[in-house]
Amino acid sequence: MPVQVVTAEFARTATRPQEWPRGPAPEVAFVGRSNVGKSSMLNALTRRKGLARVSATPGRTRALQFFDVAVRPTPAARPRTIRFCDLPGYGFAKVSKAERDRWAAMIEDYLRERDVLRAVVLIVDARHPPAESDRDALGFLRDGGRQVIVAATKTDKLPRTRVGAALRAVEADLGLARGEVVPFSAVEGTGADALWARISAVTAPAASGEDGGAGA
Ligand code: GDP
């Protein structure tokens, strides 16, 4: 049974920890290289076309963007709120080193310290082997004990017969189990149900005990 999105709205922008939204809602963050298709994925997942801005100018989003998403995991369930955090894309070359360092510090502080963060969706391009920056991001998240869901997007750009092999190659490259990568296409609208199933599982109240603790 697919997760039903009841409402999805922008909550706030943050560049400093003091600006992170308060409250106990379990959070899921989205990271990936600039232009990988992160905004398109957020819009497809929430079924709101203009929620996250699909940018013509890569690297424009330089703050953390938070969204409140109310979902019903099953038709009979009461809606519950999951917060999404859209992190600035990495690997964008056209900024000064000082600026890049400032973003990196902002993102790393968040990924290290955010206590309601349950999992991080790492988005890679299904067409290419993961970049060094993707491997670095995965290593950083794992070292910090974060649960990572890897999603490979733009599968529509591959011939259908090559999608399986492309996913296996990503899994092998990142040292993941077979079947662990979630295939996704914002253009074809595929993969959202599978990704929601993973997000719903890691944000379920039972996933971290009664007190809403830090989780995996
Ligand atoms: P972001 O910078 O990671 O947020 O990436 P965007 O969502 O802004 O997308 C970057 C570009 O890739 C845009 O031109 C999108 O239309 C395109 N794009 C995003 N997702 C897909 C997809 O699943 N399939 C295809 N073919 N193009 C996509």
mmCIF file of C-alpha atoms and ligand atoms in Angstrom:
data_model
loop_
_atom_site.group_PDB
_atom_site.id
_atom_site.type_symbol
_atom_site.label_atom_id
_atom_site.label_comp_id
_atom_site.label_asym_id
_atom_site.label_seq_id
_atom_site.Cartn_x
_atom_site.Cartn_y
_atom_site.Cartn_z
ATOM 1 C CA MET A 1 0.000 0.000 0.000
ATOM 2 C CA PRO A 2 1.687 3.258 -1.056
ATOM 3 C CA VAL A 3 2.283 5.995 1.506
ATOM 4 C CA GLN A 4 -0.169 8.831 0.939
ATOM 5 C CA VAL A 5 1.126 12.410 1.115
ATOM 6 C CA VAL A 6 -1.548 14.531 2.783
ATOM 7 C CA THR A 7 0.215 17.906 2.795
ATOM 8 C CA ALA A 8 3.708 19.148 2.003
ATOM 9 C CA GLU A 9 4.878 22.647 2.732
ATOM 10 C CA PHE A 10 8.016 24.688 2.995
ATOM 11 C CA ALA A 11 8.949 25.211 6.649
ATOM 12 C CA ARG A 12 12.092 27.341 6.700
ATOM 13 C CA THR A 13 15.593 28.068 5.509
ATOM 14 C CA ALA A 14 18.576 27.749 7.825
ATOM 15 C CA THR A 15 22.234 28.649 7.585
ATOM 16 C CA ARG A 16 22.954 28.265 11.334
ATOM 17 C CA PRO A 17 22.013 25.601 13.907
ATOM 18 C CA GLN A 18 19.900 28.151 15.820
ATOM 19 C CA GLU A 19 17.620 28.242 12.783
ATOM 20 C CA TRP A 20 16.993 24.493 12.538
ATOM 21 C CA PRO A 21 13.283 23.818 13.156
ATOM 22 C CA ARG A 22 12.411 22.608 16.641
ATOM 23 C CA GLY A 23 10.046 19.835 17.556
ATOM 24 C CA PRO A 24 10.179 16.071 17.607
ATOM 25 C CA ALA A 25 9.218 15.267 13.988
ATOM 26 C CA PRO A 26 11.549 12.623 12.568
ATOM 27 C CA GLU A 27 13.702 14.053 9.818
ATOM 28 C CA VAL A 28 15.146 12.725 6.573
ATOM 29 C CA ALA A 29 17.822 14.680 4.698
ATOM 30 C CA PHE A 30 18.576 14.576 0.979
ATOM 31 C CA VAL A 31 22.100 14.986 -0.364
ATOM 32 C CA GLY A 32 23.745 14.644 -3.737
ATOM 33 C CA ARG A 33 25.941 16.352 -6.271
ATOM 34 C CA SER A 34 24.646 19.578 -7.778
ATOM 35 C CA ASN A 35 22.251 18.922 -10.621
ATOM 36 C CA VAL A 36 21.819 15.228 -9.763
ATOM 37 C CA GLY A 37 18.027 15.703 -9.636
ATOM 38 C CA LYS A 38 17.453 16.279 -5.910
ATOM 39 C CA SER A 39 14.805 18.994 -6.260
ATOM 40 C CA SER A 40 12.967 16.961 -8.878
ATOM 41 C CA MET A 41 13.037 13.966 -6.532
ATOM 42 C CA LEU A 42 11.636 16.019 -3.633
ATOM 43 C CA ASN A 43 8.837 17.311 -5.849
ATOM 44 C CA ALA A 44 8.051 13.822 -7.179
ATOM 45 C CA LEU A 45 8.069 12.330 -3.676
ATOM 46 C CA THR A 46 5.765 14.983 -2.262
ATOM 47 C CA ARG A 47 3.755 15.227 -5.484
ATOM 48 C CA ARG A 48 4.109 19.010 -5.332
ATOM 49 C CA LYS A 49 5.575 20.393 -8.530
ATOM 50 C CA GLY A 50 7.040 23.615 -7.224
ATOM 51 C CA LEU A 51 7.939 22.633 -3.661
ATOM 52 C CA ALA A 52 11.691 22.403 -4.147
ATOM 53 C CA ARG A 53 12.922 24.612 -6.911
ATOM 54 C CA VAL A 54 14.376 22.790 -9.901
ATOM 55 C CA SER A 55 17.252 25.061 -10.663
ATOM 56 C CA ALA A 56 18.623 26.147 -13.999
ATOM 57 C CA THR A 57 21.654 27.441 -12.091
ATOM 58 C CA PRO A 58 23.419 24.612 -10.281
ATOM 59 C CA GLY A 59 24.747 25.477 -6.854
ATOM 60 C CA ARG A 60 22.298 28.268 -6.231
ATOM 61 C CA THR A 61 20.772 26.796 -3.099
ATOM 62 C CA ARG A 62 23.222 27.568 -0.332
ATOM 63 C CA ALA A 63 21.180 27.018 2.774
ATOM 64 C CA LEU A 64 19.387 24.100 4.347
ATOM 65 C CA GLN A 65 15.733 24.038 3.274
ATOM 66 C CA PHE A 66 13.246 22.336 5.558
ATOM 67 C CA PHE A 67 9.841 20.986 4.523
ATOM 68 C CA ASP A 68 7.025 19.550 6.623
ATOM 69 C CA VAL A 69 5.363 16.574 4.998
ATOM 70 C CA ALA A 70 2.257 14.979 6.490
ATOM 71 C CA VAL A 71 1.810 11.374 5.415
ATOM 72 C CA ARG A 72 -0.606 8.556 5.993
ATOM 73 C CA PRO A 73 1.389 5.302 5.899
ATOM 74 C CA THR A 74 -1.839 3.315 5.464
ATOM 75 C CA PRO A 75 -5.327 4.575 4.536
ATOM 76 C CA ALA A 76 -6.596 3.975 8.084
ATOM 77 C CA ALA A 77 -3.623 5.571 9.883
ATOM 78 C CA ARG A 78 -3.631 9.071 11.365
ATOM 79 C CA PRO A 79 -1.403 11.436 9.395
ATOM 80 C CA ARG A 80 2.046 11.985 10.882
ATOM 81 C CA THR A 81 4.610 14.630 10.061
ATOM 82 C CA ILE A 82 8.011 13.856 8.627
ATOM 83 C CA ARG A 83 10.419 16.709 8.076
ATOM 84 C CA PHE A 84 12.579 16.768 4.968
ATOM 85 C CA CYS A 85 15.858 18.662 4.841
ATOM 86 C CA ASP A 86 17.193 19.583 1.411
ATOM 87 C CA LEU A 87 20.963 20.031 1.715
ATOM 88 C CA PRO A 88 22.974 22.138 -0.745
ATOM 89 C CA GLY A 89 24.380 20.063 -3.610
ATOM 90 C CA TYR A 90 28.086 19.296 -3.408
ATOM 91 C CA GLY A 91 30.744 19.207 -6.097
ATOM 92 C CA PHE A 92 29.832 22.537 -7.604
ATOM 93 C CA ALA A 93 33.068 24.053 -8.859
ATOM 94 C CA LYS A 94 32.148 27.633 -9.624
ATOM 95 C CA VAL A 95 32.419 29.024 -6.128
ATOM 96 C CA SER A 96 35.422 30.168 -4.137
ATOM 97 C CA LYS A 97 37.192 27.729 -1.841
ATOM 98 C CA ALA A 98 36.240 29.871 1.149
ATOM 99 C CA GLU A 99 32.579 29.614 0.232
ATOM 100 C CA ARG A 100 32.831 25.874 -0.352
ATOM 101 C CA ASP A 101 34.461 25.429 3.029
ATOM 102 C CA ARG A 102 31.672 27.406 4.670
ATOM 103 C CA TRP A 103 28.974 25.164 3.076
ATOM 104 C CA ALA A 104 30.861 22.023 3.976
ATOM 105 C CA ALA A 105 31.037 23.139 7.608
ATOM 106 C CA MET A 106 27.316 23.980 7.600
ATOM 107 C CA ILE A 107 26.351 20.595 6.122
ATOM 108 C CA GLU A 108 28.743 18.609 8.304
ATOM 109 C CA ASP A 109 27.519 20.326 11.494
ATOM 110 C CA TYR A 110 23.976 19.412 10.551
ATOM 111 C CA LEU A 111 24.767 15.790 9.677
ATOM 112 C CA ARG A 112 26.802 15.334 12.861
ATOM 113 C CA GLU A 113 24.555 17.099 15.330
ATOM 114 C CA ARG A 114 20.959 16.926 14.207
ATOM 115 C CA ASP A 115 19.342 14.668 16.788
ATOM 116 C CA VAL A 116 15.975 14.140 15.040
ATOM 117 C CA LEU A 117 17.709 13.046 11.816
ATOM 118 C CA ARG A 118 16.775 9.407 11.159
ATOM 119 C CA ALA A 119 18.252 8.785 7.729
ATOM 120 C CA VAL A 120 19.951 10.464 4.809
ATOM 121 C CA VAL A 121 18.930 9.818 1.215
ATOM 122 C CA LEU A 122 22.117 9.919 -0.872
ATOM 123 C CA ILE A 123 21.175 10.555 -4.492
ATOM 124 C CA VAL A 124 23.412 9.380 -7.321
ATOM 125 C CA ASP A 125 23.003 9.453 -11.090
ATOM 126 C CA ALA A 126 22.026 5.995 -12.365
ATOM 127 C CA ARG A 127 23.911 6.571 -15.618
ATOM 128 C CA HIS A 128 27.378 6.985 -14.178
ATOM 129 C CA PRO A 129 29.648 5.320 -11.647
ATOM 130 C CA PRO A 130 29.439 7.205 -8.328
ATOM 131 C CA ALA A 131 31.851 10.141 -8.177
ATOM 132 C CA GLU A 132 34.574 10.433 -5.573
ATOM 133 C CA SER A 133 32.427 13.054 -3.835
ATOM 134 C CA ASP A 134 29.559 10.521 -3.602
ATOM 135 C CA ARG A 135 31.891 7.975 -1.988
ATOM 136 C CA ASP A 136 33.214 10.639 0.378
ATOM 137 C CA ALA A 137 29.665 11.600 1.365
ATOM 138 C CA LEU A 138 28.751 7.970 2.030
ATOM 139 C CA GLY A 139 31.919 7.445 4.073
ATOM 140 C CA PHE A 140 31.250 10.571 6.117
ATOM 141 C CA LEU A 141 27.658 9.509 6.839
ATOM 142 C CA ARG A 142 28.631 5.975 7.793
ATOM 143 C CA ASP A 143 31.463 7.172 10.033
ATOM 144 C CA GLY A 144 28.907 9.365 11.783
ATOM 145 C CA GLY A 145 26.631 6.359 12.308
ATOM 146 C CA ARG A 146 23.926 7.689 10.014
ATOM 147 C CA GLN A 147 21.501 5.408 8.257
ATOM 148 C CA VAL A 148 21.857 5.942 4.501
ATOM 149 C CA ILE A 149 19.349 5.191 1.756
ATOM 150 C CA VAL A 150 21.003 5.335 -1.673
ATOM 151 C CA ALA A 151 18.728 6.290 -4.577
ATOM 152 C CA ALA A 152 19.845 6.261 -8.226
ATOM 153 C CA THR A 153 17.889 8.778 -10.257
ATOM 154 C CA LYS A 154 17.391 9.557 -13.982
ATOM 155 C CA THR A 155 16.918 5.857 -14.798
ATOM 156 C CA ASP A 156 14.697 7.012 -17.697
ATOM 157 C CA LYS A 157 17.862 8.168 -19.456
ATOM 158 C CA LEU A 158 19.120 4.578 -19.671
ATOM 159 C CA PRO A 159 17.807 1.970 -22.074
ATOM 160 C CA ARG A 160 15.416 -0.167 -20.031
ATOM 161 C CA THR A 161 17.552 -3.277 -20.537
ATOM 162 C CA ARG A 162 20.553 -1.559 -18.928
ATOM 163 C CA VAL A 163 18.936 -0.266 -15.747
ATOM 164 C CA GLY A 164 19.522 -3.451 -13.727
ATOM 165 C CA ALA A 165 23.208 -3.621 -14.607
ATOM 166 C CA ALA A 166 23.630 0.087 -13.855
ATOM 167 C CA LEU A 167 22.106 -0.370 -10.388
ATOM 168 C CA ARG A 168 24.331 -3.406 -9.675
ATOM 169 C CA ALA A 169 27.367 -1.339 -10.733
ATOM 170 C CA VAL A 170 26.437 1.448 -8.298
ATOM 171 C CA GLU A 171 25.931 -1.111 -5.528
ATOM 172 C CA ALA A 172 29.283 -2.767 -6.225
ATOM 173 C CA ASP A 173 31.054 0.573 -6.363
ATOM 174 C CA LEU A 174 29.624 1.736 -3.033
ATOM 175 C CA GLY A 175 29.937 -1.631 -1.300
ATOM 176 C CA LEU A 176 26.162 -2.058 -0.910
ATOM 177 C CA ALA A 177 24.112 -5.232 -0.906
ATOM 178 C CA ARG A 178 22.404 -6.295 -4.110
ATOM 179 C CA GLY A 179 18.999 -4.637 -4.365
ATOM 180 C CA GLU A 180 19.860 -1.927 -1.840
ATOM 181 C CA VAL A 181 19.863 0.999 -4.285
ATOM 182 C CA VAL A 182 16.415 2.437 -4.988
ATOM 183 C CA PRO A 183 15.906 3.183 -8.707
ATOM 184 C CA PHE A 184 14.119 6.474 -9.352
ATOM 185 C CA SER A 185 12.969 8.661 -12.203
ATOM 186 C CA ALA A 186 11.289 12.008 -11.648
ATOM 187 C CA VAL A 187 10.416 12.115 -15.347
ATOM 188 C CA GLU A 188 8.644 8.763 -15.432
ATOM 189 C CA GLY A 189 7.402 9.094 -11.864
ATOM 190 C CA THR A 190 8.895 5.742 -10.854
ATOM 191 C CA GLY A 191 10.577 4.803 -7.593
ATOM 192 C CA ALA A 192 8.583 7.114 -5.319
ATOM 193 C CA ASP A 193 6.600 4.289 -3.686
ATOM 194 C CA ALA A 194 9.752 2.242 -3.024
ATOM 195 C CA LEU A 195 11.581 5.255 -1.609
ATOM 196 C CA TRP A 196 8.582 6.193 0.556
ATOM 197 C CA ALA A 197 8.483 2.645 1.915
ATOM 198 C CA ARG A 198 12.104 3.042 3.085
ATOM 199 C CA ILE A 199 11.487 6.536 4.477
ATOM 200 C CA SER A 200 8.333 5.418 6.233
ATOM 201 C CA ALA A 201 10.187 2.504 7.870
ATOM 202 C CA VAL A 202 13.050 4.626 9.221
ATOM 203 C CA THR A 203 10.725 7.352 10.508
ATOM 204 C CA ALA A 204 8.132 5.037 12.079
ATOM 205 C CA PRO A 205 7.656 5.689 15.810
ATOM 206 C CA ALA A 206 8.854 2.165 16.623
ATOM 207 C CA ALA A 207 12.075 2.687 14.655
ATOM 208 C CA SER A 208 13.735 4.532 17.533
ATOM 209 C CA GLY A 209 11.701 3.712 20.624
ATOM 210 C CA GLU A 210 9.029 5.640 22.489
ATOM 211 C CA ASP A 211 11.161 8.669 23.239
ATOM 212 C CA GLY A 212 11.948 9.548 19.617
ATOM 213 C CA GLY A 213 15.647 8.994 20.255
ATOM 214 C CA ALA A 214 18.445 9.297 17.737
ATOM 215 C CA GLY A 215 17.773 6.039 15.875
ATOM 216 C CA ALA A 216 20.372 4.240 13.801
HETATM 217 P P1 GDP B 1 19.299 19.400 -8.234
HETATM 218 O O1 GDP B 1 20.287 20.471 -8.605
HETATM 219 O O2 GDP B 1 19.984 18.180 -7.731
HETATM 220 O O3 GDP B 1 18.193 19.861 -7.338
HETATM 221 O O4 GDP B 1 18.649 18.894 -9.611
HETATM 222 P P2 GDP B 1 17.285 19.312 -10.325
HETATM 223 O O5 GDP B 1 16.130 18.589 -9.748
HETATM 224 O O6 GDP B 1 17.236 20.816 -10.361
HETATM 225 O O7 GDP B 1 17.514 18.687 -11.775
HETATM 226 C C1 GDP B 1 18.648 18.992 -12.551
HETATM 227 C C2 GDP B 1 18.308 18.709 -14.010
HETATM 228 O O8 GDP B 1 18.075 17.324 -14.211
HETATM 229 C C3 GDP B 1 17.045 19.427 -14.491
HETATM 230 O O9 GDP B 1 17.238 19.801 -15.833
HETATM 231 C C4 GDP B 1 15.975 18.345 -14.363
HETATM 232 O O10 GDP B 1 14.889 18.534 -15.258
HETATM 233 C C5 GDP B 1 16.766 17.097 -14.708
HETATM 234 N N1 GDP B 1 16.218 15.891 -14.034
HETATM 235 C C6 GDP B 1 15.984 15.730 -12.714
HETATM 236 N N2 GDP B 1 15.508 14.499 -12.450
HETATM 237 C C7 GDP B 1 15.432 13.847 -13.617
HETATM 238 C C8 GDP B 1 15.012 12.518 -14.014
HETATM 239 O O11 GDP B 1 14.604 11.666 -13.206
HETATM 240 N N3 GDP B 1 15.109 12.211 -15.342
HETATM 241 C C9 GDP B 1 15.568 13.109 -16.265
HETATM 242 N N4 GDP B 1 15.629 12.711 -17.530
HETATM 243 N N5 GDP B 1 15.953 14.354 -15.941
HETATM 244 C C10 GDP B 1 15.888 14.724 -14.639
#
